[in-house]
Amino acid sequence: MGNVAKSEDFSEWFNSVIKDAKLCDLRYNIKGFIVIMPWAMKSIERIYSLYCAELEKYSHEPAFFPSLVHEKSFSAEKEHVEGFIPEVFWVTEVGTAKLEERYALKPTGEACIYPMYSLWINGIADLPLKIYQRGWVWRHETKATKPFIRGREFLWIEAHNVFADKAAMEKQMPEDFAIAKSVIWERLGVPFIFLRRPQWDKFAGAVDTFAMDTLMPDGKVLQIGSTHLLGTNFSKAYNITYTDSTNKPSSAWQTCYGPGINRIYAAMFSVHGDDKGLVLPIDVAPTQVVIVPIIKKGSEKEVNGAAEDLRTALSAKFRVQADLSDQTPGFKYNKWEQLGVPIRVEIGMRDIASGSAVIVARDTGAKRSVPLDKIAHEIEHEGKEMQKRMMEKSSAFLTCSLELAHNFDEAVKMVSAGKMVAMPFCSEGMDGAECAKKLKEGSSCDARGVAVNHAGCKLPDTHSLEGKKCIVCGKKANVTMWLSRQY
Ligand SMILES: [Zn+2]
């Protein structure tokens, strides 16, 4: 790591971490397109596995849909196409010949998937249909791109579900929250708030959008995934109908869900990292344990041998490496700390003689000597304790960053100080679009929505906001709106 303190300049810290820990290479030379390097990709693969397993636990099945979309299919749902057209990459030529029809590189999967759903779904027996795809999409983002956070090609999962009625559709939203909670909070230790987005900020073509927002260390909110109730908007556009019990054709009800894997990864290493580099949750660390031999002159063979034996013994239970390179122990400590390996084991002649080794936790740096015959158990225990400490820390950060604002100036001041702020809001006319616009103009604060759930944090008691006036227009407040700066 350079000499950048995370708390002083998060953006600089982020840039050094991705470079020093070799998470990605930015030299690909097409704006918004990055090369994700093995150390990051190994964790990302693990995040994918956790997420896909959880989706399958809730009866989703995997499938693969192509990347190219017919323009005609893409244009079927009016709001959807209007929302996405400005960001679409088009394929117009093959070799030297112009294509008769241009194809969109999918910015999201609806237009690829729903024409097929129209063919697959006929009767009530075909429902519910719950399919997910892991993959990537392309969006020509106009905002400034940032590695893992805003790219023009990014990794995600999208789940597309079809139901017979509205009630079944509505049940999917809390299920999507539960899936996010069990992966993003319980395994990765990233707390988040689940908000219903205002109507002006919903997914193009959706009836309602709910999103997972987490707070980055610089006090800006990052949306790490979203779920959308589509009603029958898309099923009407794409003719996804089934024959109901009275033998009449009925439009199906749909949801779609998009956890942003790049962003979840970015949130994870940003929330947990420290001035030495990454601090990775043990479940997704590419290497969970690194063994560093402490060599004094003449003891190379014996100590390296013991380190190698220990690596073999531990590899039955952990992802483990022994660093037998010629570097000094200090150099090795820095290297593996920068990479965020959760547990370091140090072993030297004195440890060998006493049948022990020293284990060091990445987050606290605390060292303790443990007997070699119990070391696997001790590492497992330390890994669990470390995970708990990381979760306590990230939870405290988000919880302490949530505040209540009773007037405009107070809200602006808090948001500028990196807080997420709840305030009384009229939500009148398109969920308060006008008031939100005024807020944004006067302060660069974004209205994120109304909290419907949360994971890994405590929301403040909003009792004192009840019966208050909208802090922008002074009309009666109907909702408690969350406000923040955003990525
Ligand atoms: Zn208002």
PDB file of C-alpha atoms in Angstrom, residues 130-388:
ATOM      1  CA  LYS A 130     -38.150 -18.825 -11.585  1.00  0.00           C
ATOM      2  CA  ILE A 131     -34.973 -18.612 -13.676  1.00  0.00           C
ATOM      3  CA  TYR A 132     -31.674 -16.929 -13.035  1.00  0.00           C
ATOM      4  CA  GLN A 133     -28.653 -16.236 -15.157  1.00  0.00           C
ATOM      5  CA  ARG A 134     -25.165 -15.260 -14.032  1.00  0.00           C
ATOM      6  CA  GLY A 135     -23.317 -13.175 -16.543  1.00  0.00           C
ATOM      7  CA  TRP A 136     -22.587  -9.671 -17.683  1.00  0.00           C
ATOM      8  CA  VAL A 137     -24.280  -6.805 -19.450  1.00  0.00           C
ATOM      9  CA  TRP A 138     -23.256  -3.672 -21.302  1.00  0.00           C
ATOM     10  CA  ARG A 139     -24.384  -0.135 -20.588  1.00  0.00           C
ATOM     11  CA  HIS A 140     -22.770   2.963 -22.002  1.00  0.00           C
ATOM     12  CA  GLU A 141     -22.845   4.830 -18.700  1.00  0.00           C
ATOM     13  CA  THR A 142     -22.594   8.573 -19.090  1.00  0.00           C
ATOM     14  CA  LYS A 143     -21.554   9.197 -15.483  1.00  0.00           C
ATOM     15  CA  ALA A 144     -17.845   8.939 -14.654  1.00  0.00           C
ATOM     16  CA  THR A 145     -16.775   5.305 -14.671  1.00  0.00           C
ATOM     17  CA  LYS A 146     -15.037   3.761 -11.659  1.00  0.00           C
ATOM     18  CA  PRO A 147     -13.549   0.264 -11.441  1.00  0.00           C
ATOM     19  CA  PHE A 148     -16.033  -2.293 -10.023  1.00  0.00           C
ATOM     20  CA  ILE A 149     -18.465   0.515  -9.143  1.00  0.00           C
ATOM     21  CA  ARG A 150     -19.533   1.905 -12.483  1.00  0.00           C
ATOM     22  CA  GLY A 151     -18.382   0.143 -15.607  1.00  0.00           C
ATOM     23  CA  ARG A 152     -19.736  -0.124 -19.113  1.00  0.00           C
ATOM     24  CA  GLU A 153     -19.610  -3.905 -18.863  1.00  0.00           C
ATOM     25  CA  PHE A 154     -20.256  -5.469 -15.481  1.00  0.00           C
ATOM     26  CA  LEU A 155     -20.823  -8.795 -13.767  1.00  0.00           C
ATOM     27  CA  TRP A 156     -24.142  -9.524 -12.170  1.00  0.00           C
ATOM     28  CA  ILE A 157     -26.889 -12.079 -11.708  1.00  0.00           C
ATOM     29  CA  GLU A 158     -30.382 -11.541 -13.001  1.00  0.00           C
ATOM     30  CA  ALA A 159     -33.380 -13.565 -11.875  1.00  0.00           C
ATOM     31  CA  HIS A 160     -36.643 -13.356 -13.798  1.00  0.00           C
ATOM     32  CA  ASN A 161     -39.762 -14.776 -12.227  1.00  0.00           C
ATOM     33  CA  VAL A 162     -43.276 -15.279 -13.525  1.00  0.00           C
ATOM     34  CA  PHE A 163     -46.356 -15.813 -11.388  1.00  0.00           C
ATOM     35  CA  ALA A 164     -50.046 -16.419 -11.886  1.00  0.00           C
ATOM     36  CA  ASP A 165     -51.252 -13.536  -9.764  1.00  0.00           C
ATOM     37  CA  LYS A 166     -50.353 -10.302  -8.060  1.00  0.00           C
ATOM     38  CA  ALA A 167     -50.176 -11.766  -4.558  1.00  0.00           C
ATOM     39  CA  ALA A 168     -47.606 -14.361  -5.627  1.00  0.00           C
ATOM     40  CA  MET A 169     -45.585 -11.634  -7.352  1.00  0.00           C
ATOM     41  CA  GLU A 170     -45.590  -9.454  -4.249  1.00  0.00           C
ATOM     42  CA  LYS A 171     -44.238 -12.308  -2.109  1.00  0.00           C
ATOM     43  CA  GLN A 172     -41.088 -12.353  -4.238  1.00  0.00           C
ATOM     44  CA  MET A 173     -39.894  -8.967  -2.952  1.00  0.00           C
ATOM     45  CA  PRO A 174     -39.324 -10.084   0.673  1.00  0.00           C
ATOM     46  CA  GLU A 175     -37.791 -13.312  -0.645  1.00  0.00           C
ATOM     47  CA  ASP A 176     -35.291 -11.310  -2.711  1.00  0.00           C
ATOM     48  CA  PHE A 177     -34.444  -9.328   0.410  1.00  0.00           C
ATOM     49  CA  ALA A 178     -33.901 -12.536   2.398  1.00  0.00           C
ATOM     50  CA  ILE A 179     -31.552 -13.881  -0.280  1.00  0.00           C
ATOM     51  CA  ALA A 180     -29.551 -10.645  -0.260  1.00  0.00           C
ATOM     52  CA  LYS A 181     -29.409 -10.631   3.517  1.00  0.00           C
ATOM     53  CA  SER A 182     -28.108 -14.171   3.777  1.00  0.00           C
ATOM     54  CA  VAL A 183     -25.278 -13.521   1.306  1.00  0.00           C
ATOM     55  CA  ILE A 184     -24.378  -9.831   1.460  1.00  0.00           C
ATOM     56  CA  TRP A 185     -24.812  -9.388   5.191  1.00  0.00           C
ATOM     57  CA  GLU A 186     -24.447 -12.818   6.784  1.00  0.00           C
ATOM     58  CA  ARG A 187     -21.550 -14.072   4.645  1.00  0.00           C
ATOM     59  CA  LEU A 188     -19.840 -10.930   3.353  1.00  0.00           C
ATOM     60  CA  GLY A 189     -20.561  -8.723   6.366  1.00  0.00           C
ATOM     61  CA  VAL A 190     -21.835  -5.810   4.298  1.00  0.00           C
ATOM     62  CA  PRO A 191     -24.850  -4.159   5.969  1.00  0.00           C
ATOM     63  CA  PHE A 192     -27.492  -2.468   3.829  1.00  0.00           C
ATOM     64  CA  ILE A 193     -30.861  -0.793   3.831  1.00  0.00           C
ATOM     65  CA  PHE A 194     -33.631  -2.080   1.572  1.00  0.00           C
ATOM     66  CA  LEU A 195     -35.612   0.831   0.160  1.00  0.00           C
ATOM     67  CA  ARG A 196     -38.588   1.328  -2.078  1.00  0.00           C
ATOM     68  CA  ARG A 197     -37.374   3.728  -4.728  1.00  0.00           C
ATOM     69  CA  PRO A 198     -39.547   6.732  -5.557  1.00  0.00           C
ATOM     70  CA  GLN A 199     -41.504   6.394  -8.803  1.00  0.00           C
ATOM     71  CA  TRP A 200     -39.231   8.799 -10.689  1.00  0.00           C
ATOM     72  CA  ASP A 201     -36.263   6.574  -9.896  1.00  0.00           C
ATOM     73  CA  LYS A 202     -37.714   3.135 -10.646  1.00  0.00           C
ATOM     74  CA  PHE A 203     -36.456   0.620 -13.222  1.00  0.00           C
ATOM     75  CA  ALA A 204     -37.660   1.486 -16.710  1.00  0.00           C
ATOM     76  CA  GLY A 205     -40.917  -0.400 -17.258  1.00  0.00           C
ATOM     77  CA  ALA A 206     -41.393  -1.560 -13.646  1.00  0.00           C
ATOM     78  CA  VAL A 207     -44.358  -0.881 -11.394  1.00  0.00           C
ATOM     79  CA  ASP A 208     -42.126  -0.635  -8.329  1.00  0.00           C
ATOM     80  CA  THR A 209     -38.421  -0.872  -7.599  1.00  0.00           C
ATOM     81  CA  PHE A 210     -36.777  -1.905  -4.334  1.00  0.00           C
ATOM     82  CA  ALA A 211     -33.033  -1.616  -3.871  1.00  0.00           C
ATOM     83  CA  MET A 212     -30.210  -2.528  -1.535  1.00  0.00           C
ATOM     84  CA  ASP A 213     -28.179   0.537  -0.549  1.00  0.00           C
ATOM     85  CA  THR A 214     -24.982   0.346   1.447  1.00  0.00           C
ATOM     86  CA  LEU A 215     -22.888   3.230   2.698  1.00  0.00           C
ATOM     87  CA  MET A 216     -19.316   3.431   1.475  1.00  0.00           C
ATOM     88  CA  PRO A 217     -16.559   4.714   3.784  1.00  0.00           C
ATOM     89  CA  ASP A 218     -16.648   8.164   2.120  1.00  0.00           C
ATOM     90  CA  GLY A 219     -20.285   8.637   3.123  1.00  0.00           C
ATOM     91  CA  LYS A 220     -21.699   8.016  -0.347  1.00  0.00           C
ATOM     92  CA  VAL A 221     -24.362   5.397  -0.864  1.00  0.00           C
ATOM     93  CA  LEU A 222     -23.835   2.565  -3.330  1.00  0.00           C
ATOM     94  CA  GLN A 223     -26.767   0.582  -4.746  1.00  0.00           C
ATOM     95  CA  ILE A 224     -25.586  -3.028  -4.773  1.00  0.00           C
ATOM     96  CA  GLY A 225     -28.689  -4.662  -6.186  1.00  0.00           C
ATOM     97  CA  SER A 226     -32.336  -4.134  -6.906  1.00  0.00           C
ATOM     98  CA  THR A 227     -35.554  -6.025  -7.347  1.00  0.00           C
ATOM     99  CA  HIS A 228     -38.485  -4.923  -9.447  1.00  0.00           C
ATOM    100  CA  LEU A 229     -42.172  -5.674  -9.444  1.00  0.00           C
ATOM    101  CA  LEU A 230     -43.103  -5.603 -13.114  1.00  0.00           C
ATOM    102  CA  GLY A 231     -46.838  -6.197 -12.697  1.00  0.00           C
ATOM    103  CA  THR A 232     -48.202  -7.203 -16.105  1.00  0.00           C
ATOM    104  CA  ASN A 233     -46.365  -4.442 -18.019  1.00  0.00           C
ATOM    105  CA  PHE A 234     -43.891  -6.804 -19.635  1.00  0.00           C
ATOM    106  CA  SER A 235     -46.172  -9.818 -19.907  1.00  0.00           C
ATOM    107  CA  LYS A 236     -48.569  -7.700 -21.977  1.00  0.00           C
ATOM    108  CA  ALA A 237     -45.738  -6.379 -24.138  1.00  0.00           C
ATOM    109  CA  TYR A 238     -44.197  -9.824 -24.645  1.00  0.00           C
ATOM    110  CA  ASN A 239     -47.411 -11.847 -24.638  1.00  0.00           C
ATOM    111  CA  ILE A 240     -46.619 -13.946 -21.571  1.00  0.00           C
ATOM    112  CA  THR A 241     -50.048 -15.381 -20.895  1.00  0.00           C
ATOM    113  CA  TYR A 242     -51.453 -18.541 -19.424  1.00  0.00           C
ATOM    114  CA  THR A 243     -54.850 -20.169 -19.600  1.00  0.00           C
ATOM    115  CA  ASP A 244     -56.565 -19.724 -16.256  1.00  0.00           C
ATOM    116  CA  SER A 245     -59.078 -22.067 -14.589  1.00  0.00           C
ATOM    117  CA  THR A 246     -61.945 -20.581 -16.620  1.00  0.00           C
ATOM    118  CA  ASN A 247     -60.026 -21.312 -19.823  1.00  0.00           C
ATOM    119  CA  LYS A 248     -59.399 -17.637 -20.545  1.00  0.00           C
ATOM    120  CA  PRO A 249     -55.997 -16.217 -21.379  1.00  0.00           C
ATOM    121  CA  SER A 250     -54.584 -14.246 -18.475  1.00  0.00           C
ATOM    122  CA  SER A 251     -51.476 -12.011 -18.352  1.00  0.00           C
ATOM    123  CA  ALA A 252     -48.798 -13.322 -16.023  1.00  0.00           C
ATOM    124  CA  TRP A 253     -47.255 -11.268 -13.195  1.00  0.00           C
ATOM    125  CA  GLN A 254     -43.516 -10.767 -13.135  1.00  0.00           C
ATOM    126  CA  THR A 255     -40.534  -9.736 -11.048  1.00  0.00           C
ATOM    127  CA  CYS A 256     -36.865  -9.337 -11.845  1.00  0.00           C
ATOM    128  CA  TYR A 257     -33.908  -9.165  -9.500  1.00  0.00           C
ATOM    129  CA  GLY A 258     -30.376  -7.953 -10.161  1.00  0.00           C
ATOM    130  CA  PRO A 259     -27.638  -8.268  -7.547  1.00  0.00           C
ATOM    131  CA  GLY A 260     -24.620  -6.361  -8.922  1.00  0.00           C
ATOM    132  CA  ILE A 261     -21.694  -8.686  -8.311  1.00  0.00           C
ATOM    133  CA  ASN A 262     -18.949  -6.158  -9.155  1.00  0.00           C
ATOM    134  CA  ARG A 263     -20.499  -3.645  -6.811  1.00  0.00           C
ATOM    135  CA  ILE A 264     -21.048  -6.166  -4.027  1.00  0.00           C
ATOM    136  CA  TYR A 265     -17.365  -7.060  -4.297  1.00  0.00           C
ATOM    137  CA  ALA A 266     -16.370  -3.370  -4.248  1.00  0.00           C
ATOM    138  CA  ALA A 267     -18.589  -2.692  -1.225  1.00  0.00           C
ATOM    139  CA  MET A 268     -17.125  -5.717   0.562  1.00  0.00           C
ATOM    140  CA  PHE A 269     -13.483  -4.750   0.224  1.00  0.00           C
ATOM    141  CA  SER A 270     -14.215  -1.056   0.791  1.00  0.00           C
ATOM    142  CA  VAL A 271     -16.201  -1.592   3.970  1.00  0.00           C
ATOM    143  CA  HIS A 272     -13.719  -4.037   5.551  1.00  0.00           C
ATOM    144  CA  GLY A 273     -10.357  -2.835   4.222  1.00  0.00           C
ATOM    145  CA  ASP A 274      -7.909  -0.855   6.349  1.00  0.00           C
ATOM    146  CA  ASP A 275      -4.760   1.201   5.895  1.00  0.00           C
ATOM    147  CA  LYS A 276      -2.716  -1.950   5.298  1.00  0.00           C
ATOM    148  CA  GLY A 277      -4.964  -3.127   2.444  1.00  0.00           C
ATOM    149  CA  LEU A 278      -7.728  -5.692   2.051  1.00  0.00           C
ATOM    150  CA  VAL A 279      -9.396  -7.507   4.954  1.00  0.00           C
ATOM    151  CA  LEU A 280     -11.355 -10.334   3.359  1.00  0.00           C
ATOM    152  CA  PRO A 281     -14.219 -12.290   4.940  1.00  0.00           C
ATOM    153  CA  ILE A 282     -13.021 -15.847   5.453  1.00  0.00           C
ATOM    154  CA  ASP A 283     -15.784 -17.364   3.271  1.00  0.00           C
ATOM    155  CA  VAL A 284     -14.601 -15.617   0.119  1.00  0.00           C
ATOM    156  CA  ALA A 285     -10.866 -15.069   0.708  1.00  0.00           C
ATOM    157  CA  PRO A 286      -8.961 -16.806  -2.140  1.00  0.00           C
ATOM    158  CA  THR A 287      -6.406 -17.924   0.451  1.00  0.00           C
ATOM    159  CA  GLN A 288      -7.691 -18.250   3.999  1.00  0.00           C
ATOM    160  CA  VAL A 289      -4.443 -19.106   5.726  1.00  0.00           C
ATOM    161  CA  VAL A 290      -0.870 -18.206   4.832  1.00  0.00           C
ATOM    162  CA  ILE A 291       2.063 -19.878   6.562  1.00  0.00           C
ATOM    163  CA  VAL A 292       5.233 -17.818   6.951  1.00  0.00           C
ATOM    164  CA  PRO A 293       8.362 -19.685   8.106  1.00  0.00           C
ATOM    165  CA  ILE A 294      10.605 -17.677  10.450  1.00  0.00           C
ATOM    166  CA  ILE A 295      14.070 -18.676   9.381  1.00  0.00           C
ATOM    167  CA  LYS A 296      17.324 -18.129  11.233  1.00  0.00           C
ATOM    168  CA  LYS A 297      20.614 -18.950   9.531  1.00  0.00           C
ATOM    169  CA  GLY A 298      20.985 -22.697   9.085  1.00  0.00           C
ATOM    170  CA  SER A 299      17.380 -23.581   9.906  1.00  0.00           C
ATOM    171  CA  GLU A 300      15.982 -23.148   6.347  1.00  0.00           C
ATOM    172  CA  LYS A 301      15.497 -26.806   5.608  1.00  0.00           C
ATOM    173  CA  GLU A 302      13.865 -27.749   8.882  1.00  0.00           C
ATOM    174  CA  VAL A 303      11.591 -24.710   9.152  1.00  0.00           C
ATOM    175  CA  ASN A 304      10.511 -24.725   5.493  1.00  0.00           C
ATOM    176  CA  GLY A 305       9.845 -28.452   5.861  1.00  0.00           C
ATOM    177  CA  ALA A 306       7.674 -27.850   8.912  1.00  0.00           C
ATOM    178  CA  ALA A 307       5.806 -25.066   7.081  1.00  0.00           C
ATOM    179  CA  GLU A 308       5.198 -27.357   4.132  1.00  0.00           C
ATOM    180  CA  ASP A 309       3.996 -30.185   6.403  1.00  0.00           C
ATOM    181  CA  LEU A 310       1.646 -27.786   8.122  1.00  0.00           C
ATOM    182  CA  ARG A 311       0.330 -26.596   4.752  1.00  0.00           C
ATOM    183  CA  THR A 312      -0.411 -30.179   3.754  1.00  0.00           C
ATOM    184  CA  ALA A 313      -2.152 -30.877   7.055  1.00  0.00           C
ATOM    185  CA  LEU A 314      -4.278 -27.721   6.934  1.00  0.00           C
ATOM    186  CA  SER A 315      -5.202 -27.985   3.264  1.00  0.00           C
ATOM    187  CA  ALA A 316      -7.793 -30.642   4.089  1.00  0.00           C
ATOM    188  CA  LYS A 317      -9.810 -27.934   5.793  1.00  0.00           C
ATOM    189  CA  PHE A 318      -8.670 -24.539   4.451  1.00  0.00           C
ATOM    190  CA  ARG A 319      -7.466 -22.778   1.356  1.00  0.00           C
ATOM    191  CA  VAL A 320      -3.864 -22.472   2.501  1.00  0.00           C
ATOM    192  CA  GLN A 321      -0.512 -21.386   1.123  1.00  0.00           C
ATOM    193  CA  ALA A 322       3.007 -21.578   2.551  1.00  0.00           C
ATOM    194  CA  ASP A 323       5.171 -18.643   1.497  1.00  0.00           C
ATOM    195  CA  LEU A 324       8.599 -20.271   1.088  1.00  0.00           C
ATOM    196  CA  SER A 325      10.029 -17.466  -1.051  1.00  0.00           C
ATOM    197  CA  ASP A 326      13.388 -15.853  -0.221  1.00  0.00           C
ATOM    198  CA  GLN A 327      11.832 -12.620   1.058  1.00  0.00           C
ATOM    199  CA  THR A 328      12.114 -11.528   4.691  1.00  0.00           C
ATOM    200  CA  PRO A 329       9.265 -12.362   7.092  1.00  0.00           C
ATOM    201  CA  GLY A 330       8.438  -8.621   7.310  1.00  0.00           C
ATOM    202  CA  PHE A 331       8.078  -8.370   3.541  1.00  0.00           C
ATOM    203  CA  LYS A 332       5.828 -11.419   3.533  1.00  0.00           C
ATOM    204  CA  TYR A 333       3.665 -10.048   6.361  1.00  0.00           C
ATOM    205  CA  ASN A 334       3.061  -6.848   4.389  1.00  0.00           C
ATOM    206  CA  LYS A 335       2.318  -8.690   1.193  1.00  0.00           C
ATOM    207  CA  TRP A 336      -0.290 -11.023   2.659  1.00  0.00           C
ATOM    208  CA  GLU A 337      -1.810  -8.291   4.813  1.00  0.00           C
ATOM    209  CA  GLN A 338      -2.243  -6.167   1.708  1.00  0.00           C
ATOM    210  CA  LEU A 339      -4.015  -9.093   0.040  1.00  0.00           C
ATOM    211  CA  GLY A 340      -6.342  -9.478   3.025  1.00  0.00           C
ATOM    212  CA  VAL A 341      -5.605 -13.105   3.909  1.00  0.00           C
ATOM    213  CA  PRO A 342      -7.585 -13.644   7.142  1.00  0.00           C
ATOM    214  CA  ILE A 343      -5.129 -15.796   9.131  1.00  0.00           C
ATOM    215  CA  ARG A 344      -1.337 -15.845   9.152  1.00  0.00           C
ATOM    216  CA  VAL A 345       0.570 -18.686  10.771  1.00  0.00           C
ATOM    217  CA  GLU A 346       4.176 -18.068  11.813  1.00  0.00           C
ATOM    218  CA  ILE A 347       6.451 -20.995  12.549  1.00  0.00           C
ATOM    219  CA  GLY A 348      10.150 -20.988  13.545  1.00  0.00           C
ATOM    220  CA  MET A 349      12.654 -23.251  15.309  1.00  0.00           C
ATOM    221  CA  ARG A 350      11.424 -22.327  18.761  1.00  0.00           C
ATOM    222  CA  ASP A 351       7.820 -23.127  17.809  1.00  0.00           C
ATOM    223  CA  ILE A 352       8.858 -26.450  16.296  1.00  0.00           C
ATOM    224  CA  ALA A 353      10.672 -27.344  19.508  1.00  0.00           C
ATOM    225  CA  SER A 354       7.638 -26.605  21.629  1.00  0.00           C
ATOM    226  CA  GLY A 355       5.157 -28.203  19.187  1.00  0.00           C
ATOM    227  CA  SER A 356       3.331 -24.953  18.528  1.00  0.00           C
ATOM    228  CA  ALA A 357       2.861 -22.118  16.021  1.00  0.00           C
ATOM    229  CA  VAL A 358       1.723 -18.514  16.209  1.00  0.00           C
ATOM    230  CA  ILE A 359      -1.556 -17.470  14.596  1.00  0.00           C
ATOM    231  CA  VAL A 360      -2.265 -13.847  13.701  1.00  0.00           C
ATOM    232  CA  ALA A 361      -5.664 -12.411  12.795  1.00  0.00           C
ATOM    233  CA  ARG A 362      -5.607  -9.973   9.864  1.00  0.00           C
ATOM    234  CA  ASP A 363      -8.120  -7.515  11.316  1.00  0.00           C
ATOM    235  CA  THR A 364      -6.560  -6.924  14.756  1.00  0.00           C
ATOM    236  CA  GLY A 365      -2.999  -8.151  14.220  1.00  0.00           C
ATOM    237  CA  ALA A 366      -3.319  -9.980  17.557  1.00  0.00           C
ATOM    238  CA  LYS A 367      -0.938 -12.914  17.880  1.00  0.00           C
ATOM    239  CA  ARG A 368      -1.233 -16.048  19.962  1.00  0.00           C
ATOM    240  CA  SER A 369       0.672 -19.272  20.238  1.00  0.00           C
ATOM    241  CA  VAL A 370      -1.358 -22.451  19.717  1.00  0.00           C
ATOM    242  CA  PRO A 371      -0.378 -26.142  19.971  1.00  0.00           C
ATOM    243  CA  LEU A 372       0.165 -27.717  16.550  1.00  0.00           C
ATOM    244  CA  ASP A 373      -2.188 -30.600  17.297  1.00  0.00           C
ATOM    245  CA  LYS A 374      -5.055 -28.143  17.810  1.00  0.00           C
ATOM    246  CA  ILE A 375      -4.142 -25.593  15.168  1.00  0.00           C
ATOM    247  CA  ALA A 376      -6.914 -26.426  12.665  1.00  0.00           C
ATOM    248  CA  HIS A 377      -9.533 -25.981  15.353  1.00  0.00           C
ATOM    249  CA  GLU A 378      -7.898 -22.736  16.554  1.00  0.00           C
ATOM    250  CA  ILE A 379      -7.795 -21.297  13.019  1.00  0.00           C
ATOM    251  CA  GLU A 380     -11.435 -22.153  12.483  1.00  0.00           C
ATOM    252  CA  HIS A 381     -12.332 -20.493  15.771  1.00  0.00           C
ATOM    253  CA  GLU A 382     -10.251 -17.404  14.958  1.00  0.00           C
ATOM    254  CA  GLY A 383     -11.859 -17.167  11.509  1.00  0.00           C
ATOM    255  CA  LYS A 384     -15.316 -17.161  13.082  1.00  0.00           C
ATOM    256  CA  GLU A 385     -14.328 -14.572  15.689  1.00  0.00           C
ATOM    257  CA  MET A 386     -12.786 -12.386  13.014  1.00  0.00           C
ATOM    258  CA  GLN A 387     -15.949 -12.576  10.927  1.00  0.00           C
ATOM    259  CA  LYS A 388     -17.945 -11.514  14.009  1.00  0.00           C
TER     260      LYS A 388
END
